PDB file of C-alpha atoms and ligand atoms in Angstrom:
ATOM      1  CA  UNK L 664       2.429 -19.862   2.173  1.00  0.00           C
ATOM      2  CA  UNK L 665       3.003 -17.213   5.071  1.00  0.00           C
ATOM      3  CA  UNK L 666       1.060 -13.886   3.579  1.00  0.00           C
ATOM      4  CA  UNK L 667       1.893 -10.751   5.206  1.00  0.00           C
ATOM      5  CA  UNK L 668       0.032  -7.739   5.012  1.00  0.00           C
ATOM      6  CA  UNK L 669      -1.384  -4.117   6.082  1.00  0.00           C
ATOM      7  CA  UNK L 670      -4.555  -3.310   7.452  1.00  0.00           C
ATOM      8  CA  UNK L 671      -5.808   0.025   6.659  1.00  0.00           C
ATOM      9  CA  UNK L 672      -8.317   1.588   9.661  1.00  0.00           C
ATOM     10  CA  UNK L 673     -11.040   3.687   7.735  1.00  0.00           C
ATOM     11  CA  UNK L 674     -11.719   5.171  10.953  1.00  0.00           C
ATOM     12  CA  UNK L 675      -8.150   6.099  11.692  1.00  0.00           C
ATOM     13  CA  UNK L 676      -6.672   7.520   8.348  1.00  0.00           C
ATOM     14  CA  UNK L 677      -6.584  11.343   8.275  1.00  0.00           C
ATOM     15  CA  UNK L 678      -5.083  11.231   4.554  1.00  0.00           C
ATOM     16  CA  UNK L 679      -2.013  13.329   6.123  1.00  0.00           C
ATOM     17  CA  UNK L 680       0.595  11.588   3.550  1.00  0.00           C
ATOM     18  CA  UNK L 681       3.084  11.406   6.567  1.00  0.00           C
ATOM     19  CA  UNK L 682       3.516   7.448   5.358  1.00  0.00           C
ATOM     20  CA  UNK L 683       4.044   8.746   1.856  1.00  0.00           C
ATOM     21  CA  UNK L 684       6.824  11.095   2.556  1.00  0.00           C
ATOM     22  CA  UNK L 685       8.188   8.803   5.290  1.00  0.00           C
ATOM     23  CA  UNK L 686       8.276   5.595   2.406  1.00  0.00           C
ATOM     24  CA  UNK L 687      10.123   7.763   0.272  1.00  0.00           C
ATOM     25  CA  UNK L 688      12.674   9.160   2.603  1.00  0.00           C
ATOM     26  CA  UNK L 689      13.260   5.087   3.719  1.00  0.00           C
ATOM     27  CA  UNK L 690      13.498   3.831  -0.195  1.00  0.00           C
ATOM     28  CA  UNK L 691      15.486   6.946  -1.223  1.00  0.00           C
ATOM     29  CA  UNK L 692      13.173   8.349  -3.849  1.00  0.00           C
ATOM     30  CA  UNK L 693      13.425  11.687  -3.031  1.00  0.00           C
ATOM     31  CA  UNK L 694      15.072  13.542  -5.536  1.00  0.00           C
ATOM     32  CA  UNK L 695      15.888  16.927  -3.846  1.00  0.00           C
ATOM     33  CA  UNK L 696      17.514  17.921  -6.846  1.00  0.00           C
ATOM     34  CA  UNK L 697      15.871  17.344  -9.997  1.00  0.00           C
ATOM     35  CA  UNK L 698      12.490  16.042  -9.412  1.00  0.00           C
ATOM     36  CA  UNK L 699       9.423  18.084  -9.760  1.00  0.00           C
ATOM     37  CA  UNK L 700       6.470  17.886  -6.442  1.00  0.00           C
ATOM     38  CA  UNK L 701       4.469  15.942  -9.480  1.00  0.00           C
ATOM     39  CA  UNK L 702       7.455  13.327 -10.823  1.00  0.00           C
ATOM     40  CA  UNK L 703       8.576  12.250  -6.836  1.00  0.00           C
ATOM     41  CA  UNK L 704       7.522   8.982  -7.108  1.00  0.00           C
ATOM     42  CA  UNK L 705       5.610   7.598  -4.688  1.00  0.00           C
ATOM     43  CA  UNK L 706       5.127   3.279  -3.648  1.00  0.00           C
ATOM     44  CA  UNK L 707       1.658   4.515  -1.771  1.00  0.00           C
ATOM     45  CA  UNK L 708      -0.481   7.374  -2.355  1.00  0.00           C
ATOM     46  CA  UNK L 709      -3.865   8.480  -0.379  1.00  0.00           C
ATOM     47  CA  UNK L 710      -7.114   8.558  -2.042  1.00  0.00           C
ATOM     48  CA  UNK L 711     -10.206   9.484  -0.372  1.00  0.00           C
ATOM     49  CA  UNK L 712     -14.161   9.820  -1.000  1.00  0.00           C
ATOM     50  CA  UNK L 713     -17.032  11.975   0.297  1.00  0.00           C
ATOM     51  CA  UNK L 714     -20.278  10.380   1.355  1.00  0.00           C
ATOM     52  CA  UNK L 715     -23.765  11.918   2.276  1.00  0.00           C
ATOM     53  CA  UNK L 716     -25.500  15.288   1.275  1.00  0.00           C
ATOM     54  CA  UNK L 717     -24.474  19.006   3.176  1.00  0.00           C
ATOM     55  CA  UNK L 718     -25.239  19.529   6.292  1.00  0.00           C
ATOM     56  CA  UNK L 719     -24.089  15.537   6.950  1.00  0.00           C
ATOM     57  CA  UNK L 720     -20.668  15.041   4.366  1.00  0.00           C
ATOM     58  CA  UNK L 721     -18.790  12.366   5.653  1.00  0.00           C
ATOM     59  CA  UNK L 722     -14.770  12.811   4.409  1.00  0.00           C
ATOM     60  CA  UNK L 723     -13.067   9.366   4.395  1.00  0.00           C
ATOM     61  CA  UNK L 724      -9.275   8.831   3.301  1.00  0.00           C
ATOM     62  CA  UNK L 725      -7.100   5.741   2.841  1.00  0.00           C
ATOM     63  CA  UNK L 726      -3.528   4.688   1.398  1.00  0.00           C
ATOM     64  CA  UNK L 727      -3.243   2.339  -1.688  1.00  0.00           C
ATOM     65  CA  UNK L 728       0.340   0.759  -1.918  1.00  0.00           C
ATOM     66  CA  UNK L 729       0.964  -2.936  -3.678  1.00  0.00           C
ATOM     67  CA  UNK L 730      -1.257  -5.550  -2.777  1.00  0.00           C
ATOM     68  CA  UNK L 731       0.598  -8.099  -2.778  1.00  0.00           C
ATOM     69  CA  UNK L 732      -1.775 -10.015  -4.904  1.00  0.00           C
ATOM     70  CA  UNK L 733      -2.407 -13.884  -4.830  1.00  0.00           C
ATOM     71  CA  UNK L 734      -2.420 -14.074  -8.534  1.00  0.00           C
ATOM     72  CA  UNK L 735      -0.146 -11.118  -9.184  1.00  0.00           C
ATOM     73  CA  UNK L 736      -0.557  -9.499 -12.409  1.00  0.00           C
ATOM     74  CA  UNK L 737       2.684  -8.162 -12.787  1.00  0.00           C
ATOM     75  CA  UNK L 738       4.540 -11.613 -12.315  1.00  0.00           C
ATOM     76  CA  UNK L 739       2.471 -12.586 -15.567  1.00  0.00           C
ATOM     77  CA  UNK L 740       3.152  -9.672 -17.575  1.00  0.00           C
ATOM     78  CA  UNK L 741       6.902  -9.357 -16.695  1.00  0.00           C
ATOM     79  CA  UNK L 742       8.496 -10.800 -20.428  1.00  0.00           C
ATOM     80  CA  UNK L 743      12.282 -10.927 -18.017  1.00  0.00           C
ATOM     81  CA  UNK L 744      10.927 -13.346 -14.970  1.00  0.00           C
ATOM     82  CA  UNK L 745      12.158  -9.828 -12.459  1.00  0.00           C
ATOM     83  CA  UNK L 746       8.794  -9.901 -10.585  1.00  0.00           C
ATOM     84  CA  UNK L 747       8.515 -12.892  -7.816  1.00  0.00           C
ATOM     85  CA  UNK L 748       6.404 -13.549  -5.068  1.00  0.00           C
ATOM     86  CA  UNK L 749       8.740 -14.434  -1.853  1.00  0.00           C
ATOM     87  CA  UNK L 750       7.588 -17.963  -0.477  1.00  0.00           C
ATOM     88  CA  UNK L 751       8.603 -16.970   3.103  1.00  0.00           C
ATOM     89  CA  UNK L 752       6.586 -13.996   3.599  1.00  0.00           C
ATOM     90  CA  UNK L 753       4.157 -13.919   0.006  1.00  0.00           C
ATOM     91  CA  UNK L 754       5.185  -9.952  -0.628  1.00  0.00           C
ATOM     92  CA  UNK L 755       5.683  -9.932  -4.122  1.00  0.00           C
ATOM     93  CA  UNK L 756       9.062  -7.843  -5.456  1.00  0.00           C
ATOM     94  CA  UNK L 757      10.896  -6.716  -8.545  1.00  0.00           C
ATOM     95  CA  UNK L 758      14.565  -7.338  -9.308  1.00  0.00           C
ATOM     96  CA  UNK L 759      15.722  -4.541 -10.968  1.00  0.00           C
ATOM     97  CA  UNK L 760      18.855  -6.473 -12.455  1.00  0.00           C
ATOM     98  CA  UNK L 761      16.903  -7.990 -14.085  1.00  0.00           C
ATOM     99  CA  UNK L 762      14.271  -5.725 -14.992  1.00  0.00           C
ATOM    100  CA  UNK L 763      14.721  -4.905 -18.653  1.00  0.00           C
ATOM    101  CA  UNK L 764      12.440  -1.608 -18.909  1.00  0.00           C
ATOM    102  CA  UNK L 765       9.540  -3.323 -20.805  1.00  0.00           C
ATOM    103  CA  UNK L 766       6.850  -1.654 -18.403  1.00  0.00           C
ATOM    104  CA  UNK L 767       4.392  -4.269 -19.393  1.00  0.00           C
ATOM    105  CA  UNK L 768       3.798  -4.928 -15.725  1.00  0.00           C
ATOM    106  CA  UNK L 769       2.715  -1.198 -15.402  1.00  0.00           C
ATOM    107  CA  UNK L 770       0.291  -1.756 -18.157  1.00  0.00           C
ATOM    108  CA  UNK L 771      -1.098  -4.581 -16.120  1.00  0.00           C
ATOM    109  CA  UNK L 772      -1.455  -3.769 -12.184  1.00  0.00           C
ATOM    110  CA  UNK L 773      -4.631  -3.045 -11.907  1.00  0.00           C
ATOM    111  CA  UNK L 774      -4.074  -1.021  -8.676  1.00  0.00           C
ATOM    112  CA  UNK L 775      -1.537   1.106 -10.777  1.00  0.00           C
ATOM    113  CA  UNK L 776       1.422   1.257  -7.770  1.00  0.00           C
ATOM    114  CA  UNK L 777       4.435   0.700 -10.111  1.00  0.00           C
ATOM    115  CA  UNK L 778       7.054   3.604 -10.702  1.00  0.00           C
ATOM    116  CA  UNK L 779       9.383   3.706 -12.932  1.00  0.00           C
ATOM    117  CA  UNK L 780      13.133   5.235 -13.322  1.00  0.00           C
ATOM    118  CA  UNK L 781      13.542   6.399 -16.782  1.00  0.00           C
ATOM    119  CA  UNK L 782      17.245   7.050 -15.593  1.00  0.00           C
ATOM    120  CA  UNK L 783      17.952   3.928 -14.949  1.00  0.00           C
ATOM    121  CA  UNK L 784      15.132   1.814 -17.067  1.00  0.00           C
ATOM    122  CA  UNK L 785      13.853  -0.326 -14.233  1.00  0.00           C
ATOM    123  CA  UNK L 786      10.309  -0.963 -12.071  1.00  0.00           C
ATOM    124  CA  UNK L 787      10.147  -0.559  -9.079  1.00  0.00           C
ATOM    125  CA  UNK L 788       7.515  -0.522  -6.281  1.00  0.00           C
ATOM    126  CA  UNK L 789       6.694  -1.666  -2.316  1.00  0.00           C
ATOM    127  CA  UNK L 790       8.145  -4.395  -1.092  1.00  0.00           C
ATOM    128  CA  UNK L 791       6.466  -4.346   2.332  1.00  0.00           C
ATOM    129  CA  UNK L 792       9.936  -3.287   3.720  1.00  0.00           C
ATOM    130  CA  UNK L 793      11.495  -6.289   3.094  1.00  0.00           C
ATOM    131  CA  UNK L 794      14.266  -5.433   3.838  1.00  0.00           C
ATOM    132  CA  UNK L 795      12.856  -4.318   7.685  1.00  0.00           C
ATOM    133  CA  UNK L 796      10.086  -7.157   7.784  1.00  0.00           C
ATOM    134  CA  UNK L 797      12.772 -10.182   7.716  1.00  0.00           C
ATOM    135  CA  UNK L 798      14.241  -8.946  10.700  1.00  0.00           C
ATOM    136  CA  UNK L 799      11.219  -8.231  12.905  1.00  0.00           C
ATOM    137  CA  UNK L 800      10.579  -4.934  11.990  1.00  0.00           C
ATOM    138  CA  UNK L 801       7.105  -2.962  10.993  1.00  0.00           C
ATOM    139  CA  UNK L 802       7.417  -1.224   7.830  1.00  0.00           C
ATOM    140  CA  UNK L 803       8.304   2.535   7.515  1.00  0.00           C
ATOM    141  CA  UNK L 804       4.542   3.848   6.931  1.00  0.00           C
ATOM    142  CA  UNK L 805       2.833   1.332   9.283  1.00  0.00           C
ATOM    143  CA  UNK L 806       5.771   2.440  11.856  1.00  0.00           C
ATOM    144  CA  UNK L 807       5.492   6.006  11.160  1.00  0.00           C
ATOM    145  CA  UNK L 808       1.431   6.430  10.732  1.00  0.00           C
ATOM    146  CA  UNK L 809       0.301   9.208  13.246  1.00  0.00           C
ATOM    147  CA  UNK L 810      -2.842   7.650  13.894  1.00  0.00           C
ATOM    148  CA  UNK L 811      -2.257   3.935  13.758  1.00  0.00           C
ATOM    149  CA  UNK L 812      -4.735   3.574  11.136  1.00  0.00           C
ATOM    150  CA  UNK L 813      -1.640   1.266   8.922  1.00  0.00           C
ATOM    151  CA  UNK L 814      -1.350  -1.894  11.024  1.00  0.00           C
ATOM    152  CA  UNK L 815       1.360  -4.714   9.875  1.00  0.00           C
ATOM    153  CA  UNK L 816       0.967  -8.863  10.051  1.00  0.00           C
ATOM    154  CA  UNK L 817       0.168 -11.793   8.670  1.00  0.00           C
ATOM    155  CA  UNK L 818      -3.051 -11.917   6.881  1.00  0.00           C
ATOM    156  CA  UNK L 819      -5.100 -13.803   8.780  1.00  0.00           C
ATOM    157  CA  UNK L 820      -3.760 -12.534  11.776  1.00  0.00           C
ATOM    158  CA  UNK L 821      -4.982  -9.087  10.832  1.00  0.00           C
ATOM    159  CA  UNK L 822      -8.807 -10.057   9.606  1.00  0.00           C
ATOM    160  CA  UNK L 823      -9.151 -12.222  12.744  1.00  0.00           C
ATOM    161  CA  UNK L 824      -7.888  -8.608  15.033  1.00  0.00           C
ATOM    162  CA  UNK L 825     -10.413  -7.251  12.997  1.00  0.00           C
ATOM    163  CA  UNK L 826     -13.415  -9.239  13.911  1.00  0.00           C
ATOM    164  CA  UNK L 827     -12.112  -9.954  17.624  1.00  0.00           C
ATOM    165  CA  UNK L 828     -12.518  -6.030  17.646  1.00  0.00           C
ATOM    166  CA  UNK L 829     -16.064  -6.174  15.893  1.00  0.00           C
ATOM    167  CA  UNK L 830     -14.771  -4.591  13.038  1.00  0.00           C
ATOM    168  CA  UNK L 831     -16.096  -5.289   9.331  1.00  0.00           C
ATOM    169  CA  UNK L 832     -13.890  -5.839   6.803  1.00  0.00           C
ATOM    170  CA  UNK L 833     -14.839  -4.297   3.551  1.00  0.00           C
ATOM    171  CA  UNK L 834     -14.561  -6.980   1.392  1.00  0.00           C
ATOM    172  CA  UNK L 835     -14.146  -5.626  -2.139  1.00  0.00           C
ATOM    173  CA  UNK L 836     -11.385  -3.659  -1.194  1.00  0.00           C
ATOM    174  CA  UNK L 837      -9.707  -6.167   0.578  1.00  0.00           C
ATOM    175  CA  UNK L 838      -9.290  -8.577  -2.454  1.00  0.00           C
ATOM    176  CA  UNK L 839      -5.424  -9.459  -1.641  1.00  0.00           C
ATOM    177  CA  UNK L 840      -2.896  -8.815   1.178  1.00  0.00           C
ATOM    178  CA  UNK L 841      -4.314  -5.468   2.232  1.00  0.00           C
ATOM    179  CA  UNK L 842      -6.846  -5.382   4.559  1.00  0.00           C
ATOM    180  CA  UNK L 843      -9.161  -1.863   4.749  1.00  0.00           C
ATOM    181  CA  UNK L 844     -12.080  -1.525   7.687  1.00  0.00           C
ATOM    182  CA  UNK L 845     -15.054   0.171   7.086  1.00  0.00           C
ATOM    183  CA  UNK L 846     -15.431   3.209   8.799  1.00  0.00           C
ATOM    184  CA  UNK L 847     -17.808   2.356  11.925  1.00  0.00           C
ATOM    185  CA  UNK L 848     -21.355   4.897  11.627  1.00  0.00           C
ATOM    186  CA  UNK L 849     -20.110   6.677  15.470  1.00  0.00           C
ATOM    187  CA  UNK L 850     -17.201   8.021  13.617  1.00  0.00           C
ATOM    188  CA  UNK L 851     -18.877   9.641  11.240  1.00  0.00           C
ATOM    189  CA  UNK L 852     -17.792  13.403  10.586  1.00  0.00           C
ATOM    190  CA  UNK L 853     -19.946  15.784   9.377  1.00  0.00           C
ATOM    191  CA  UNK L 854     -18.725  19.111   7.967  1.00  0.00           C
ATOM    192  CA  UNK L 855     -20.433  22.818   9.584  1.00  0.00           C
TER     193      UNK L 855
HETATM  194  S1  LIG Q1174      -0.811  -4.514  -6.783  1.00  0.00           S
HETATM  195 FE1  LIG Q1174       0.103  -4.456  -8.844  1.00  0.00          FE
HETATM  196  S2  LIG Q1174       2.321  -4.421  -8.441  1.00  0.00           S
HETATM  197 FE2  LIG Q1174       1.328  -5.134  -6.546  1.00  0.00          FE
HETATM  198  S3  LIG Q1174       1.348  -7.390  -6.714  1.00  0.00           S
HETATM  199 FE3  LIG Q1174      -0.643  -6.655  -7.483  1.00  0.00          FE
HETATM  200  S4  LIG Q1174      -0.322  -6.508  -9.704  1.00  0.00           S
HETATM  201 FE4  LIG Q1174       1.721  -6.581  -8.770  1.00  0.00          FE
HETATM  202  S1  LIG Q1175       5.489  -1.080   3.218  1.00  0.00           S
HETATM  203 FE1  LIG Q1175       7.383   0.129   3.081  1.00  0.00          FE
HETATM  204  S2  LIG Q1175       7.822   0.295   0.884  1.00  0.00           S
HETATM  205 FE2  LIG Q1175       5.654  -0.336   1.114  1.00  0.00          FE
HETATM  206  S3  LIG Q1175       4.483   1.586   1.104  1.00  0.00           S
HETATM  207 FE3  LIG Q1175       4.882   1.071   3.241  1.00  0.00          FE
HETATM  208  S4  LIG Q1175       6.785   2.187   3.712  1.00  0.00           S
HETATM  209 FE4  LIG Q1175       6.631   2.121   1.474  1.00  0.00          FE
END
């Protein structure tokens, strides 16, 4: 099966959230309304880490959206068969017509990336773009990232641009369909 995939640039992530607000605007989950800055849901979200002792802290920020897993969790746990992985293209995606509210597949991603609409009792999460990826296109936050740290392709495309480039792959991150580089030691930034 054809896996595609993102590849996340440790080097090249700022943790700006302009892929954040960018997925939302694209997926419609903005709420300009009703919704609260904490209830917006959100199908990636930055996290980030701090390495080293002052004078030399190194600051290092990445995105987290669905893996796309091999094995995917949330296709097990779903009691109403709404999660499937896509043969063409392996990005795994809920139907919500036929997503009865159960939320067991919540309980069960262990990358905790699924939102839910209480409104309208139904999961929902990244698809990759789907809807943008079968016709050519990059998806919204790998399109939109400032820095090109979010790169889109097939999986093995992307680890094999990251060794041609002598990049390391960091390999317990990387578990499924997202592919994160380890920040190379001449990038590192140290605070004043
Ligand atoms: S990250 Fe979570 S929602 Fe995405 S495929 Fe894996 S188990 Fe499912
Ligand atoms: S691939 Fe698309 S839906 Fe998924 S996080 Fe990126 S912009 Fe959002």
């Amino acid at each position: 099966m054809k896996q595609l995939g993102l590849m996340i640039d440790l080097d090249r992530c700022i943790g700006c959230k302009t892929c954040i607000v960018a997925c939302r605007n694209n997926k419609g989950l903005v709420d300009h309304a009703g919704a609260m800055p904490g209830e917006i849901p959100h199908y990636l979200r930055v996290e980030s880490a701090r390495e080293g002792t002052f004078p030399h802290i190194t600051a290092r920020s990445w995105v987290v959206p669905c893996q796309h897993c091999k094995n995917a969790q949330c296709i097990k746990a779903c009691p109403s068969e709404a999660i499937a992985k896509d043969a063409q293209t392996g990005i795994v995606r809920i139907d919500k017509t036929k997503c009865t509210g159960a939320r067991k597949c919540i309980e069960e991603c262990p990358y905790n990336v699924i939102q839910f609409n209480v409104a309208e009792n139904y999961a929902h999460k990244c698809d990759l773009c789907f809807e943008r990826v079968v016709f050519g296109e990059k998806p919204v936050c790998a399109e939109v990232c400032l820095t090109d740290a979010i790169t889109f392709g097939e999986l093995s495309e992307l680890k094999a641009r990251a060794h041609e480039a002598g990049r390391e792959i960091d390999k317990k991150m990387s578990a499924m369909s997202v592919v994160y580089l380890k920040p190379t030691p001449k990038n590192t930034l140290a605070t004043r």
